CSV table of C-alpha atoms in Angstrom, one decimal:
chain,number,residue,atom,x,y,z
U,1,ASP,CA,22.2,14.7,51.0
U,2,GLN,CA,24.3,11.9,52.4
U,3,GLN,CA,27.8,12.6,51.1
U,4,VAL,CA,29.3,10.7,54.1
U,5,LYS,CA,27.6,7.5,55.1
U,6,GLN,CA,28.0,5.4,58.1
U,7,ASN,CA,25.6,2.5,57.5
U,8,SER,CA,25.9,0.8,60.8
U,9,PRO,CA,24.1,2.8,63.5
U,10,SER,CA,25.6,0.6,66.2
U,11,LEU,CA,28.4,-2.0,66.9
U,12,SER,CA,29.0,-4.2,69.9
U,13,VAL,CA,32.4,-5.9,70.6
U,14,GLN,CA,34.1,-7.7,73.4
U,15,GLU,CA,36.9,-6.0,75.3
U,16,GLY,CA,40.2,-6.9,73.8
U,17,ARG,CA,38.8,-7.7,70.4
U,18,ILE,CA,39.1,-5.5,67.3
U,19,SER,CA,36.4,-2.9,66.5
U,20,ILE,CA,36.0,-2.0,62.9
U,21,LEU,CA,33.9,1.1,62.0
U,22,ASN,CA,33.1,1.8,58.4
U,23,CYS,CA,32.4,4.9,56.4
U,24,ASP,CA,31.6,5.5,52.7
U,25,TYR,CA,31.6,8.8,50.8
U,26,THR,CA,30.3,9.9,47.5
U,27,ASN,CA,32.0,13.3,46.9
U,28,SER,CA,35.2,12.8,44.9
U,29,MET,CA,36.3,16.3,46.0
U,30,PHE,CA,36.9,15.1,49.5
U,31,ASP,CA,40.6,15.1,50.2
U,32,TYR,CA,40.9,14.7,53.9
U,33,PHE,CA,39.2,12.3,56.3
U,34,LEU,CA,38.8,12.3,60.0
U,35,TRP,CA,37.3,10.2,62.8
U,36,TYR,CA,35.8,11.9,65.8
U,37,LYS,CA,34.6,10.3,69.0
U,38,LYS,CA,31.7,11.7,71.0
U,39,TYR,CA,30.6,11.0,74.5
U,40,PRO,CA,27.1,12.0,75.7
U,41,ALA,CA,26.9,15.7,76.7
U,42,GLU,CA,30.3,16.5,75.2
U,43,GLY,CA,31.4,17.8,71.9
U,44,PRO,CA,33.1,15.6,69.3
U,45,THR,CA,36.8,14.9,70.0
U,46,PHE,CA,39.3,14.5,67.2
U,47,LEU,CA,40.7,11.0,67.1
U,48,ILE,CA,42.7,10.4,63.9
U,49,SER,CA,42.9,11.7,60.3
U,50,ILE,CA,44.2,10.7,56.9
U,51,SER,CA,45.0,12.5,53.8
U,52,SER,CA,43.9,11.2,50.4
U,53,ILE,CA,47.5,10.7,49.4
U,54,LYS,CA,47.8,7.9,52.0
U,55,ASP,CA,46.0,4.6,52.5
U,56,LYS,CA,46.8,4.1,56.2
U,57,ASN,CA,47.5,6.1,59.3
U,58,GLU,CA,48.2,4.6,62.7
U,59,ASP,CA,48.1,6.2,66.1
U,60,GLY,CA,48.5,3.8,69.0
U,61,ARG,CA,45.5,1.5,69.1
U,62,PHE,CA,43.7,3.4,66.3
U,63,THR,CA,44.3,2.9,62.6
U,64,VAL,CA,42.5,4.5,59.7
U,65,PHE,CA,42.4,2.8,56.3
U,66,LEU,CA,41.5,4.7,53.1
U,67,ASN,CA,40.4,3.0,49.9
U,68,LYS,CA,40.1,5.9,47.6
U,69,SER,CA,38.9,3.9,44.6
U,70,ALA,CA,36.1,2.4,46.6
U,71,LYS,CA,35.5,5.7,48.4
U,72,HIS,CA,35.6,3.9,51.7
U,73,LEU,CA,37.4,4.3,54.9
U,74,SER,CA,37.5,2.4,58.1
U,75,LEU,CA,38.7,2.8,61.7
U,76,HIS,CA,40.2,-0.1,63.5
U,77,ILE,CA,40.6,-0.1,67.2
U,78,VAL,CA,42.8,-2.8,68.6
U,79,PRO,CA,42.5,-3.9,71.4
U,80,SER,CA,39.1,-2.4,72.2
U,81,GLN,CA,38.5,-1.1,75.7
U,82,PRO,CA,35.3,-0.3,77.6
U,83,GLY,CA,36.3,3.3,77.7
U,84,ASP,CA,36.2,3.3,73.9
U,85,SER,CA,32.4,3.1,74.1
U,86,ALA,CA,31.1,6.2,72.4
U,87,VAL,CA,29.6,7.5,69.1
U,88,TYR,CA,32.2,7.6,66.3
U,89,PHE,CA,31.7,10.0,63.5
U,90,CYS,CA,33.4,9.9,60.2
U,91,ALA,CA,34.0,13.3,58.7
U,92,ALA,CA,35.5,14.5,55.4
U,93,GLY,CA,36.7,17.8,53.9
U,94,PRO,CA,37.5,18.9,50.4
U,95,GLY,CA,41.0,20.0,49.5
U,96,ARG,CA,41.8,23.7,49.0
U,97,SER,CA,41.2,23.2,45.3
U,98,GLY,CA,37.6,22.5,46.2
U,99,GLY,CA,37.2,26.0,47.5
U,100,SER,CA,37.2,24.7,51.0
U,101,ASN,CA,37.6,26.6,54.2
U,102,TYR,CA,38.1,23.4,55.9
U,103,LYS,CA,34.5,22.8,56.6
U,104,LEU,CA,33.7,19.2,57.6
U,105,THR,CA,30.9,17.0,56.4
U,106,PHE,CA,29.9,14.4,58.9
U,107,GLY,CA,28.3,11.0,58.8
U,108,LYS,CA,25.5,10.1,61.2
U,109,GLY,CA,27.7,8.2,63.5
U,110,THR,CA,28.1,4.7,64.8
U,111,LEU,CA,27.5,3.9,68.5
U,112,LEU,CA,30.3,1.6,69.6
U,113,THR,CA,29.7,-0.5,72.8
U,114,VAL,CA,32.7,-2.4,74.2
U,115,ASN,CA,31.6,-5.0,76.6
U,116,PRO,CA,33.9,-6.0,79.5
X,1,GLU,CA,45.2,21.0,77.8
X,2,PRO,CA,43.6,24.0,76.0
X,3,GLU,CA,39.9,23.6,75.2
X,4,VAL,CA,37.1,25.4,73.5
X,5,THR,CA,34.4,26.6,75.9
X,6,GLN,CA,30.8,27.5,75.2
X,7,THR,CA,28.1,29.3,77.1
X,8,PRO,CA,25.4,28.7,78.1
X,9,SER,CA,25.3,25.0,78.2
X,10,HIS,CA,21.5,25.1,77.8
X,11,GLN,CA,19.3,27.9,76.5
X,12,VAL,CA,15.5,27.8,76.4
X,13,THR,CA,13.8,30.5,74.5
X,14,GLN,CA,10.5,31.3,73.0
X,15,MET,CA,9.9,31.3,69.3
X,16,GLY,CA,10.7,34.7,67.7
X,17,GLN,CA,13.2,35.7,70.4
X,18,GLU,CA,16.8,36.5,69.7
X,19,VAL,CA,19.5,34.3,71.2
X,20,ILE,CA,23.3,34.7,71.3
X,21,LEU,CA,25.5,31.6,71.8
X,22,ARG,CA,29.0,32.2,72.9
X,23,CYS,CA,32.3,30.4,72.4
X,24,VAL,CA,35.8,31.0,73.6
X,25,PRO,CA,38.2,29.5,71.1
X,26,ILE,CA,41.6,28.1,71.8
X,27,SER,CA,43.9,31.1,72.0
X,28,ASN,CA,46.2,30.5,69.0
X,29,HIS,CA,43.6,29.2,66.7
X,30,LEU,CA,42.7,31.2,63.6
X,31,TYR,CA,39.7,29.4,62.1
X,32,PHE,CA,36.4,29.3,63.8
X,33,TYR,CA,33.2,27.3,63.0
X,34,TRP,CA,29.7,26.7,64.1
X,35,TYR,CA,28.0,23.4,63.6
X,36,ARG,CA,24.7,22.1,64.8
X,37,GLN,CA,23.2,18.7,65.5
X,38,ILE,CA,19.4,18.3,65.5
X,39,LEU,CA,18.5,15.4,67.8
X,40,GLY,CA,19.0,12.1,66.1
X,41,GLN,CA,20.6,13.7,63.0
X,42,LYS,CA,24.1,14.3,61.9
X,43,VAL,CA,26.4,17.2,62.8
X,44,GLU,CA,25.9,19.9,60.1
X,45,PHE,CA,28.2,22.7,59.1
X,46,LEU,CA,26.8,26.2,59.5
X,47,VAL,CA,29.5,28.7,59.0
X,48,SER,CA,33.3,29.2,59.0
X,49,PHE,CA,35.0,32.4,60.1
X,50,TYR,CA,38.5,33.5,59.4
X,51,ASN,CA,40.3,36.9,59.6
X,52,ASN,CA,37.2,38.6,61.0
X,53,GLU,CA,34.9,37.6,58.2
X,54,ILE,CA,32.7,34.8,57.1
X,55,SER,CA,34.7,32.5,54.7
X,56,GLU,CA,31.9,30.0,54.0
X,57,LYS,CA,28.3,29.4,55.0
X,58,SER,CA,25.8,26.7,54.4
X,59,GLU,CA,22.2,27.0,53.1
X,60,ILE,CA,21.0,26.7,56.7
X,61,PHE,CA,22.9,29.9,57.6
X,62,ASP,CA,20.3,32.3,56.3
X,63,ASP,CA,19.7,36.0,57.2
X,64,GLN,CA,18.4,35.1,60.7
X,65,PHE,CA,21.9,34.0,61.6
X,66,SER,CA,25.0,36.1,62.2
X,67,VAL,CA,28.5,35.6,63.7
X,68,GLU,CA,31.0,37.9,65.0
X,69,ARG,CA,34.1,38.1,67.2
X,70,PRO,CA,33.4,41.3,69.0
X,71,ASP,CA,36.3,41.5,71.4
X,72,GLY,CA,39.0,39.4,69.8
X,73,SER,CA,38.3,36.5,72.1
X,74,ASN,CA,34.6,35.5,72.2
X,75,PHE,CA,33.1,34.1,69.0
X,76,THR,CA,29.3,34.4,68.9
X,77,LEU,CA,26.4,33.0,66.9
X,78,LYS,CA,23.3,35.1,66.9
X,79,ILE,CA,19.9,33.9,65.8
X,80,ARG,CA,17.7,37.0,65.4
X,81,SER,CA,14.2,35.4,65.5
X,82,THR,CA,14.3,31.8,66.6
X,83,LYS,CA,12.0,29.1,65.1
X,84,LEU,CA,11.0,25.8,66.5
X,85,GLU,CA,13.3,24.1,64.0
X,86,ASP,CA,16.3,25.9,65.3
X,87,SER,CA,16.2,23.6,68.4
X,88,ALA,CA,19.4,21.7,68.3
X,89,MET,CA,22.8,21.3,69.9
X,90,TYR,CA,25.1,24.0,68.6
X,91,PHE,CA,28.9,23.3,68.5
X,92,CYS,CA,31.6,25.8,68.2
X,93,ALA,CA,34.9,24.4,66.7
X,94,THR,CA,38.3,26.0,66.1
X,95,ALA,CA,41.4,25.1,64.2
X,96,VAL,CA,44.9,26.3,64.3
X,97,GLY,CA,45.0,27.2,60.6
X,98,LEU,CA,48.2,25.5,59.4
X,99,GLY,CA,47.4,23.7,56.2
X,100,LEU,CA,45.7,20.3,56.4
X,101,SER,CA,45.8,20.5,60.2
X,102,SER,CA,43.0,23.0,59.9
X,103,TYR,CA,40.7,20.1,59.3
X,104,GLU,CA,41.5,18.9,62.8
X,105,GLN,CA,39.0,21.0,64.5
X,106,TYR,CA,38.5,21.1,68.3
X,107,PHE,CA,35.0,21.2,69.4
X,108,GLY,CA,33.4,22.8,72.4
X,109,PRO,CA,30.9,20.9,74.6
X,110,GLY,CA,28.0,22.5,72.8
X,111,THR,CA,25.0,24.6,73.7
X,112,ARG,CA,21.6,22.9,73.7
X,113,LEU,CA,19.1,25.4,72.3
X,114,THR,CA,15.4,24.6,72.9
X,115,VAL,CA,12.9,26.8,71.2
X,116,THR,CA,9.3,26.6,72.6
């Protein structure tokens, strides 16, 4: 059951360049999408989110893009910094009409390595 | 900055034993969750808890699992008779409970449960 897919297990970029992390989903009931960052031995940390009524949300160096027709979202990090090296999880939640209690469905994660 | 705390950080138990994992949520948060991550796999939803009752649970959350908030502060996950396949990292998450921001869940550092 892979309702949220992150097809790239890892990504390596140079410091200062753009990192683009991708995520696809299959469940059309998903209405809210989030990116979490996770360092080893820590819990996931909320990074940025987007509602399905928007196609872009920006917060500092982080921008999330949503293409609802393609069921695809991406996280752009510009410029990338070595401290951004972590596992990035895409997560999704159905709207209230989906009977949700805000539970999140996660992808498997992408390990981002930013090289100095 | 307020944070979710979890104890213990690591629990080793024998198969068939009961374990209780504890979480202290952020004080003004109203929604509570347990997720788990088996090594190498994705983070999976177990249960959500609101207004002192379970609001949703996954197929994983069978009769061996229970949750409660016994004293209004701690939020616990009990596994009555552990199995080898229960070995995983268990994350507690909490959310403030105001509309869509309830998706923006704050995770604790996790408890690593090892069943031998």
